[in-house]
Coordinates of C-alpha atoms in Angstrom, one line a residue:
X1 CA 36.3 -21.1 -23.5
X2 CA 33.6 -19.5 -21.1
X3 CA 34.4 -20.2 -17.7
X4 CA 31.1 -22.0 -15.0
X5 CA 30.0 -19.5 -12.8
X6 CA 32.2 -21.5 -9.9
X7 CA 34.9 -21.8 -11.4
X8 CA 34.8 -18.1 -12.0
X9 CA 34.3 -18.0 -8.2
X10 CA 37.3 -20.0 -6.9
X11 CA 39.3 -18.1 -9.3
X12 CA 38.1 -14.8 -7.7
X13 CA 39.1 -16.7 -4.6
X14 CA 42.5 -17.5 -5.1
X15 CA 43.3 -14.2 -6.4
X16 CA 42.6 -12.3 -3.0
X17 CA 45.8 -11.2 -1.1
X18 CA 47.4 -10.5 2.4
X19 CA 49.0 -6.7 2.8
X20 CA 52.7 -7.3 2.2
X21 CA 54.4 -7.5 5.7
X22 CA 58.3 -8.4 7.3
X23 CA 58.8 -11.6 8.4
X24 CA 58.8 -10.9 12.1
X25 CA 56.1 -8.4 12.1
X26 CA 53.7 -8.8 15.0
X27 CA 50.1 -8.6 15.5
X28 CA 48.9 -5.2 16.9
X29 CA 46.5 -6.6 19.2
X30 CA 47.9 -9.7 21.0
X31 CA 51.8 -9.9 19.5
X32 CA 51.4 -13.3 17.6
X33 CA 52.8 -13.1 14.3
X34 CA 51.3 -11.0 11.9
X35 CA 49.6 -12.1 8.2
X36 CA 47.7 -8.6 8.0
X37 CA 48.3 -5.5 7.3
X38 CA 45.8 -2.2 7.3
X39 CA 47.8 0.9 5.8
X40 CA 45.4 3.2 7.1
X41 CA 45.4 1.9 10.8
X42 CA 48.9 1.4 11.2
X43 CA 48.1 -1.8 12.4
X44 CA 48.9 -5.1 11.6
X45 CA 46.6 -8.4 12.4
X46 CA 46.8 -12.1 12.6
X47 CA 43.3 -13.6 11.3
X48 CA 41.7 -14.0 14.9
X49 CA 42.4 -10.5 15.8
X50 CA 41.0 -9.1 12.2
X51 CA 37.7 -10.6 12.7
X52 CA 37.7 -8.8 16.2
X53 CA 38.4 -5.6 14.2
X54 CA 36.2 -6.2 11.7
X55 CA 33.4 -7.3 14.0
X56 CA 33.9 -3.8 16.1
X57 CA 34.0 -1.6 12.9
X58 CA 30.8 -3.0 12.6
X59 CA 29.2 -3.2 15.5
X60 CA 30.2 0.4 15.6
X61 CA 28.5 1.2 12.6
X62 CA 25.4 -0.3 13.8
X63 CA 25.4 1.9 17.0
X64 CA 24.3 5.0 14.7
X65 CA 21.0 2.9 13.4
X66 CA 18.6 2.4 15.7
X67 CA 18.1 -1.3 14.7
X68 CA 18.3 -3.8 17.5
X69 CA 18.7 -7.7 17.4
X70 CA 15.0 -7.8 17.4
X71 CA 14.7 -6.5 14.0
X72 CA 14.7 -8.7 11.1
X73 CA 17.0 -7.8 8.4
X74 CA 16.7 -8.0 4.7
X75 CA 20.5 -8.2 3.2
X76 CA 20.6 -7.3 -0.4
X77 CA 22.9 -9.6 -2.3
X78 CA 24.4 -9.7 -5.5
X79 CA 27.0 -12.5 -5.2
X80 CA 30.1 -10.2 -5.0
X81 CA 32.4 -9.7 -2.0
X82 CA 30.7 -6.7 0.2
X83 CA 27.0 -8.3 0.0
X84 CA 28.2 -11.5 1.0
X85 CA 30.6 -10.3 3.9
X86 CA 27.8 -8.6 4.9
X87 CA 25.6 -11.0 5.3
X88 CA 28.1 -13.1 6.9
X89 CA 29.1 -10.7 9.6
X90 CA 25.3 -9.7 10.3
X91 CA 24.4 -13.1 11.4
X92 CA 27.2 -14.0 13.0
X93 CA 26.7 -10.7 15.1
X94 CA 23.2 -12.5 16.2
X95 CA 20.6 -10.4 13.5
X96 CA 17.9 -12.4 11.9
X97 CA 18.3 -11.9 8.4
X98 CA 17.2 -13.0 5.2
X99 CA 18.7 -12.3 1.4
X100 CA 17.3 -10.8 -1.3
X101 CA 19.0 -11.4 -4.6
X102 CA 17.6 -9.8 -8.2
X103 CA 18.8 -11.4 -11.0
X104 CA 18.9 -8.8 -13.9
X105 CA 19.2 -11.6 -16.4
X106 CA 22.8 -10.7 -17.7
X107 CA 24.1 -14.2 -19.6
X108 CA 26.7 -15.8 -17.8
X109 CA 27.1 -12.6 -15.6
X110 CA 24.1 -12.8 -13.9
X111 CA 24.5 -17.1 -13.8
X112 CA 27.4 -16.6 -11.7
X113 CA 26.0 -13.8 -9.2
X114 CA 22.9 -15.9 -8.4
X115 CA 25.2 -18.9 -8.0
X116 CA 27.5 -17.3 -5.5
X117 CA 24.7 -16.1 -3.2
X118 CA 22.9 -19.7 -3.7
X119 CA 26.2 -21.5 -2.5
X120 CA 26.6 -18.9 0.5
X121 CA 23.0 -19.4 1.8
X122 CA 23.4 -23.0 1.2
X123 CA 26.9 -23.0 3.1
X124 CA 25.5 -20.9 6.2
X125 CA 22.0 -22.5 6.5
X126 CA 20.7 -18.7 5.7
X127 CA 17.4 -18.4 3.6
X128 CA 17.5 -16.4 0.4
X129 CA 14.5 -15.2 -1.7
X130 CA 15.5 -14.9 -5.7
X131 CA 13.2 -12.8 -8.1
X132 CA 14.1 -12.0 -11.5
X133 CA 13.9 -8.7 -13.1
X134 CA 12.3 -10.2 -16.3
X135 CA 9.6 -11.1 -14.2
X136 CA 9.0 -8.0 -12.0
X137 CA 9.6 -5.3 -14.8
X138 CA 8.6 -7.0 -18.1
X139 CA 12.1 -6.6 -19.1
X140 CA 16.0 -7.9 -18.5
X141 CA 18.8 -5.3 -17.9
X142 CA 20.1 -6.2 -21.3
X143 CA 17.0 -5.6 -23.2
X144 CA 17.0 -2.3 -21.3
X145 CA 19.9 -1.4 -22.2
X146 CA 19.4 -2.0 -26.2
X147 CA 16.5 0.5 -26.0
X148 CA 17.9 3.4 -23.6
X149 CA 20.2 5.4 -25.5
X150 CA 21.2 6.8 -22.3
X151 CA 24.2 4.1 -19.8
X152 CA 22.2 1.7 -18.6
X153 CA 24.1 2.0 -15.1
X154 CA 21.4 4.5 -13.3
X155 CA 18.3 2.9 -14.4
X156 CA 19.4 -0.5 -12.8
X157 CA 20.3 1.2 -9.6
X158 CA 16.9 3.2 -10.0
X159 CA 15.1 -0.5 -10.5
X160 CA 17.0 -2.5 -7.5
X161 CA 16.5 0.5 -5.0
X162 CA 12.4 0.6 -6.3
X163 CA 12.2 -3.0 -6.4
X164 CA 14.1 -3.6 -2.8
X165 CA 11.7 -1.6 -1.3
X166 CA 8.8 -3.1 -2.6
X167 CA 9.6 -7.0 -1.9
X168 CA 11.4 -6.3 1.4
X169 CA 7.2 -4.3 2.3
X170 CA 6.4 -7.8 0.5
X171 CA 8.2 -10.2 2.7
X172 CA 7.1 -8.1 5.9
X173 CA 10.8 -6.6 6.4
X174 CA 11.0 -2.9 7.9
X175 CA 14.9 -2.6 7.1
X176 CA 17.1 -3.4 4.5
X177 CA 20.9 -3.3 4.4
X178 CA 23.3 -3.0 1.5
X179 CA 27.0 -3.8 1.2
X180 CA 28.2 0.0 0.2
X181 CA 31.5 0.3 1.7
X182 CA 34.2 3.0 3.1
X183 CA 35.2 3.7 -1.1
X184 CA 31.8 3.5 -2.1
X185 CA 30.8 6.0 0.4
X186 CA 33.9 8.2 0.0
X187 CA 33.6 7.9 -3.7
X188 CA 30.0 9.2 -4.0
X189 CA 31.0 12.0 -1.4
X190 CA 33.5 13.1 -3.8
X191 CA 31.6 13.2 -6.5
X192 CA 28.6 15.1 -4.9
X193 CA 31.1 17.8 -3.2
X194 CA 32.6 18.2 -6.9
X195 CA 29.5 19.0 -8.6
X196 CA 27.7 21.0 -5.8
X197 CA 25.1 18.5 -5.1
X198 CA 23.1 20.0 -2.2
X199 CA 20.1 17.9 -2.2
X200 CA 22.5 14.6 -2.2
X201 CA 25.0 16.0 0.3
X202 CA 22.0 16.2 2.6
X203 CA 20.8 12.9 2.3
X204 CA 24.5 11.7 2.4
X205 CA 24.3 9.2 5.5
X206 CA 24.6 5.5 6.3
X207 CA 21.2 4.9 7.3
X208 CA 17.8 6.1 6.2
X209 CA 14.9 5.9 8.3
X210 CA 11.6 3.8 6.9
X211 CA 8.2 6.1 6.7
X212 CA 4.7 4.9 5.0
X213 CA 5.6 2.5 2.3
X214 CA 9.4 2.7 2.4
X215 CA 11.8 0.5 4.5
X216 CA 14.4 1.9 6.2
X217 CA 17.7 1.4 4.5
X218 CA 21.5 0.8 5.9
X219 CA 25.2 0.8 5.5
X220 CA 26.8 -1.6 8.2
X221 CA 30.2 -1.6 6.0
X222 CA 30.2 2.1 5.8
X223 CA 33.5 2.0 8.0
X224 CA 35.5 -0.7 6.2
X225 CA 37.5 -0.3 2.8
X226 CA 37.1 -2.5 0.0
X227 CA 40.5 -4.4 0.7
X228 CA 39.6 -5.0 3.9
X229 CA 36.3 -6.9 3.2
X230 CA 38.3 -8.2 0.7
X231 CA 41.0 -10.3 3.6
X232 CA 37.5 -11.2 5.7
X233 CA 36.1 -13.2 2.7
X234 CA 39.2 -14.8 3.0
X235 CA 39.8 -15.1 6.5
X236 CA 35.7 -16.7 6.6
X237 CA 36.2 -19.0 3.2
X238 CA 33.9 -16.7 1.8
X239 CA 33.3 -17.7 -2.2
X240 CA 32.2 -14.8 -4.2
X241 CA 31.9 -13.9 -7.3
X242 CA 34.5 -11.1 -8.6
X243 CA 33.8 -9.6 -12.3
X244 CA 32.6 -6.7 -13.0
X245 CA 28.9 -5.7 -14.5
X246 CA 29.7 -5.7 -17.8
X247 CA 27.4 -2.6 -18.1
X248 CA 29.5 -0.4 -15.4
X249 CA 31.9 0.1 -18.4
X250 CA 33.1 4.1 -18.0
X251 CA 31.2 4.8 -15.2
X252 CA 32.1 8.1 -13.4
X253 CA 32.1 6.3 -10.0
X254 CA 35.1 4.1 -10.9
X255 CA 36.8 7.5 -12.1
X256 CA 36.1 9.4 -8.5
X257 CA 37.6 6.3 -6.8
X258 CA 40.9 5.8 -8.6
X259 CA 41.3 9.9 -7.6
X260 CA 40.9 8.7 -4.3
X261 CA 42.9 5.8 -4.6
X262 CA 46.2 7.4 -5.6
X263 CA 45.3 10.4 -2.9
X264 CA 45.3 7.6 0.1
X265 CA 48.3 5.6 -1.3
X266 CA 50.2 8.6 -0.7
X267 CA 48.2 9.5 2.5
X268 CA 47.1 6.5 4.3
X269 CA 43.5 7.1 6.1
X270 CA 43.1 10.4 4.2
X271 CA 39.6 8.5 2.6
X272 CA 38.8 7.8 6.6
X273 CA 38.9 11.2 7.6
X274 CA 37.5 12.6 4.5
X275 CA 33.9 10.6 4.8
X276 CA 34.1 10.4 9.0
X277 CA 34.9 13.9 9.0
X278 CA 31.9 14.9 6.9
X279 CA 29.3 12.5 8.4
X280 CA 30.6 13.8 11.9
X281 CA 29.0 17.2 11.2
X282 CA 26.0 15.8 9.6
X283 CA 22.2 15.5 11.0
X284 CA 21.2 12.3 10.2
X285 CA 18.3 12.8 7.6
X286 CA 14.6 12.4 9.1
X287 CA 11.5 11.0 6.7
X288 CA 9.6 13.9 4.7
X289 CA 6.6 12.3 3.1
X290 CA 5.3 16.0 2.5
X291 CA 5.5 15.4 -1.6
X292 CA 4.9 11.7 -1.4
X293 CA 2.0 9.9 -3.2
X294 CA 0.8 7.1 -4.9
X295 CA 1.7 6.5 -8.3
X296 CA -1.9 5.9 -10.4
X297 CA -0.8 3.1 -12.3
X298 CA 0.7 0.5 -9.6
X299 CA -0.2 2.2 -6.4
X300 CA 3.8 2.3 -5.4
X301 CA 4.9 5.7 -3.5
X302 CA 5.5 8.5 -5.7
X303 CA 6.6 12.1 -5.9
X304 CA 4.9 12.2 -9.4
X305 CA 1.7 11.2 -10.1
X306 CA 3.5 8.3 -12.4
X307 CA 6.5 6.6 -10.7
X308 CA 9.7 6.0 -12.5
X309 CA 9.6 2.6 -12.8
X310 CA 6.1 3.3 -14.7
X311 CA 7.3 5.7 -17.0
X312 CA 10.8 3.9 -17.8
X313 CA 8.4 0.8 -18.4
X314 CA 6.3 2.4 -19.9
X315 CA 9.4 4.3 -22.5
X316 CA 10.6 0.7 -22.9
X317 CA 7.2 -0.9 -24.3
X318 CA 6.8 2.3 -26.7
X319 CA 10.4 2.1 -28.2
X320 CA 10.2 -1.7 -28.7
X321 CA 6.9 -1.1 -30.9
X322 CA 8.9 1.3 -32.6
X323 CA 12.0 -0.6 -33.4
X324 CA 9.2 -3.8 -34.4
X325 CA 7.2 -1.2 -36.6
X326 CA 10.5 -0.3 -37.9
X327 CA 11.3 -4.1 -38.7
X328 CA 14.6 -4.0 -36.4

């Protein structure tokens, strides 16, 4: 039987974990007794003194974006454990936000995402804009993904970057901030450094600076592994939703991270000092609008005369007269 979107929530709930510790071990910060433990610190917490943790990692992150509390903040949600904490953590830093949830229009999937970040706004008095991708693009990820030949994965990233842009310009917000964390980060590192990816590698930072039509874009979890979001939705009572896109099915990112995985289980922090390392000899990238224009047919920014999200819609209309033609 198919499971309600919250029930699918408290289940993800439950099913988060404590680091396995000794009975008498002892917090790292103030001695109580300690429920927490981060490998890759070699420190143990109890919960008061992991939200102090958590709260610096992020505040230090925040320190290399030149956002203040006197810049309103879009949070892009999608109902899973990173956006969530993130929006959680930014507001109770002080940071006026607001979060932005596109609903791709994935059955039950997509039910369950939009639920989660409904509840959580709800919960924290927070206000949340919904749009729909049906009604933005013309078309739902599904239906994209029955006329692309091609994994479906980077087309919807190409469409929620394009279209987080344009509503966060919309709603009169000059920053946005996603939940990509430590693995995310180390993850894609890997996999540009693999394959020799120049152009990426330079643009490889946690924060992107806004220029003529484009927000500025940023990280705040950049420092904090997946696990350890993971214990501060639990430590906060933070209900997300936990399933995978069932469109990220064999995506290479998954593949890069495992690699990683094993690596730090054997070498605690090694995904730490891999990412730090690299963004410590970095120049943090600067706008170039020297190629930029405006697409002909809606007017958005463009390096092309038609923008992507033009062409793809306008590949999608042309294949779906095909197929009709065809009578599938």
């Amino acid at each position: 039987m198919q499971k309600k979107p919250s029930e699918v929530i408290e289940m993800k709930l439950k099913s988060a974990s404590y680091g396995r510790l000794s009975h008498n071990a002892k917090c790292s910060r103030c001695r109580a007794k300690a429920i927490i433990s981060l490998p890759s610190h070699h420190a143990n917490f109890c919960e008061d003194c992991f939200l102090v943790f958590f709260h610096k990692a992020v505040n230090r992150a925040m320190k290399k974006f030149p956002i203040g509390l006197d810049t309103p903040i879009m949070v892009a949600v999608s109902g899973g454990k990173d956006s969530l904490a993130l929006w959680d953590v930014l507001a109770d830093l002080g940071f006026t936000t607001k979060g932005i949830h596109i609903d791709l229009g994935i059955p039950n999937f997509s039910e369950a995402s939009r639920s989660a970040c409904e509840e959580f706004a709800k919960s924290r008095g927070l206000e949340l804009s919904i749009y729909e991708l049906k009604d933005l693009f013309g078309f739902s990820l599904p239906e994209i993904a029955k006329l692309k030949s091609s994994k479906v994965c980077s087309v919807c990233g190409t469409l929620k970057r394009q279209f987080l842009n344009r509503l966060a310009l919309q709603e009169g917000f000059s920053v946005i901030a996603t939940g990509h964390n430590l693995d995310d980060e180390a993850s894609r590192l890997l996999g540009n450094t693999l394959r020799h990816r120049d152009a990426y590698l330079q643009k490889a930072y946690p924060f992107l600076p806004a220029g003529p039509g484009l927000v500025a874009r940023m990280k705040p979890l950049f420092r904090l592994e997946s696990e350890e979001i993971r214990i501060y939705c639990r430590v906060r009572g933070i209900k997300y939703f936990g399933d995978k896109c069932p469109f990220a099915r064999g995506a290479t990112s998954h593949i890069l991270l495992e690699a990683l995985q094993f690596i730090e289980s054997q070498m605690p922090g090694t995904k730490r000092d891999f990412l730090f390392g690299f963004l410590d000899r970095q120049t943090p990238p600067q706008f170039e609008d020297a190629l930029l224009g405006n697409c002909s047919v809606c007017g958005a920014l463009s390096y092309q005369d038609i923008c992507s999200v033009c062409r793809l819609k306008d590949e999608l209309k042309r294949k779906k007269e095909f197929l009709k033609d065809r009578g599938h």
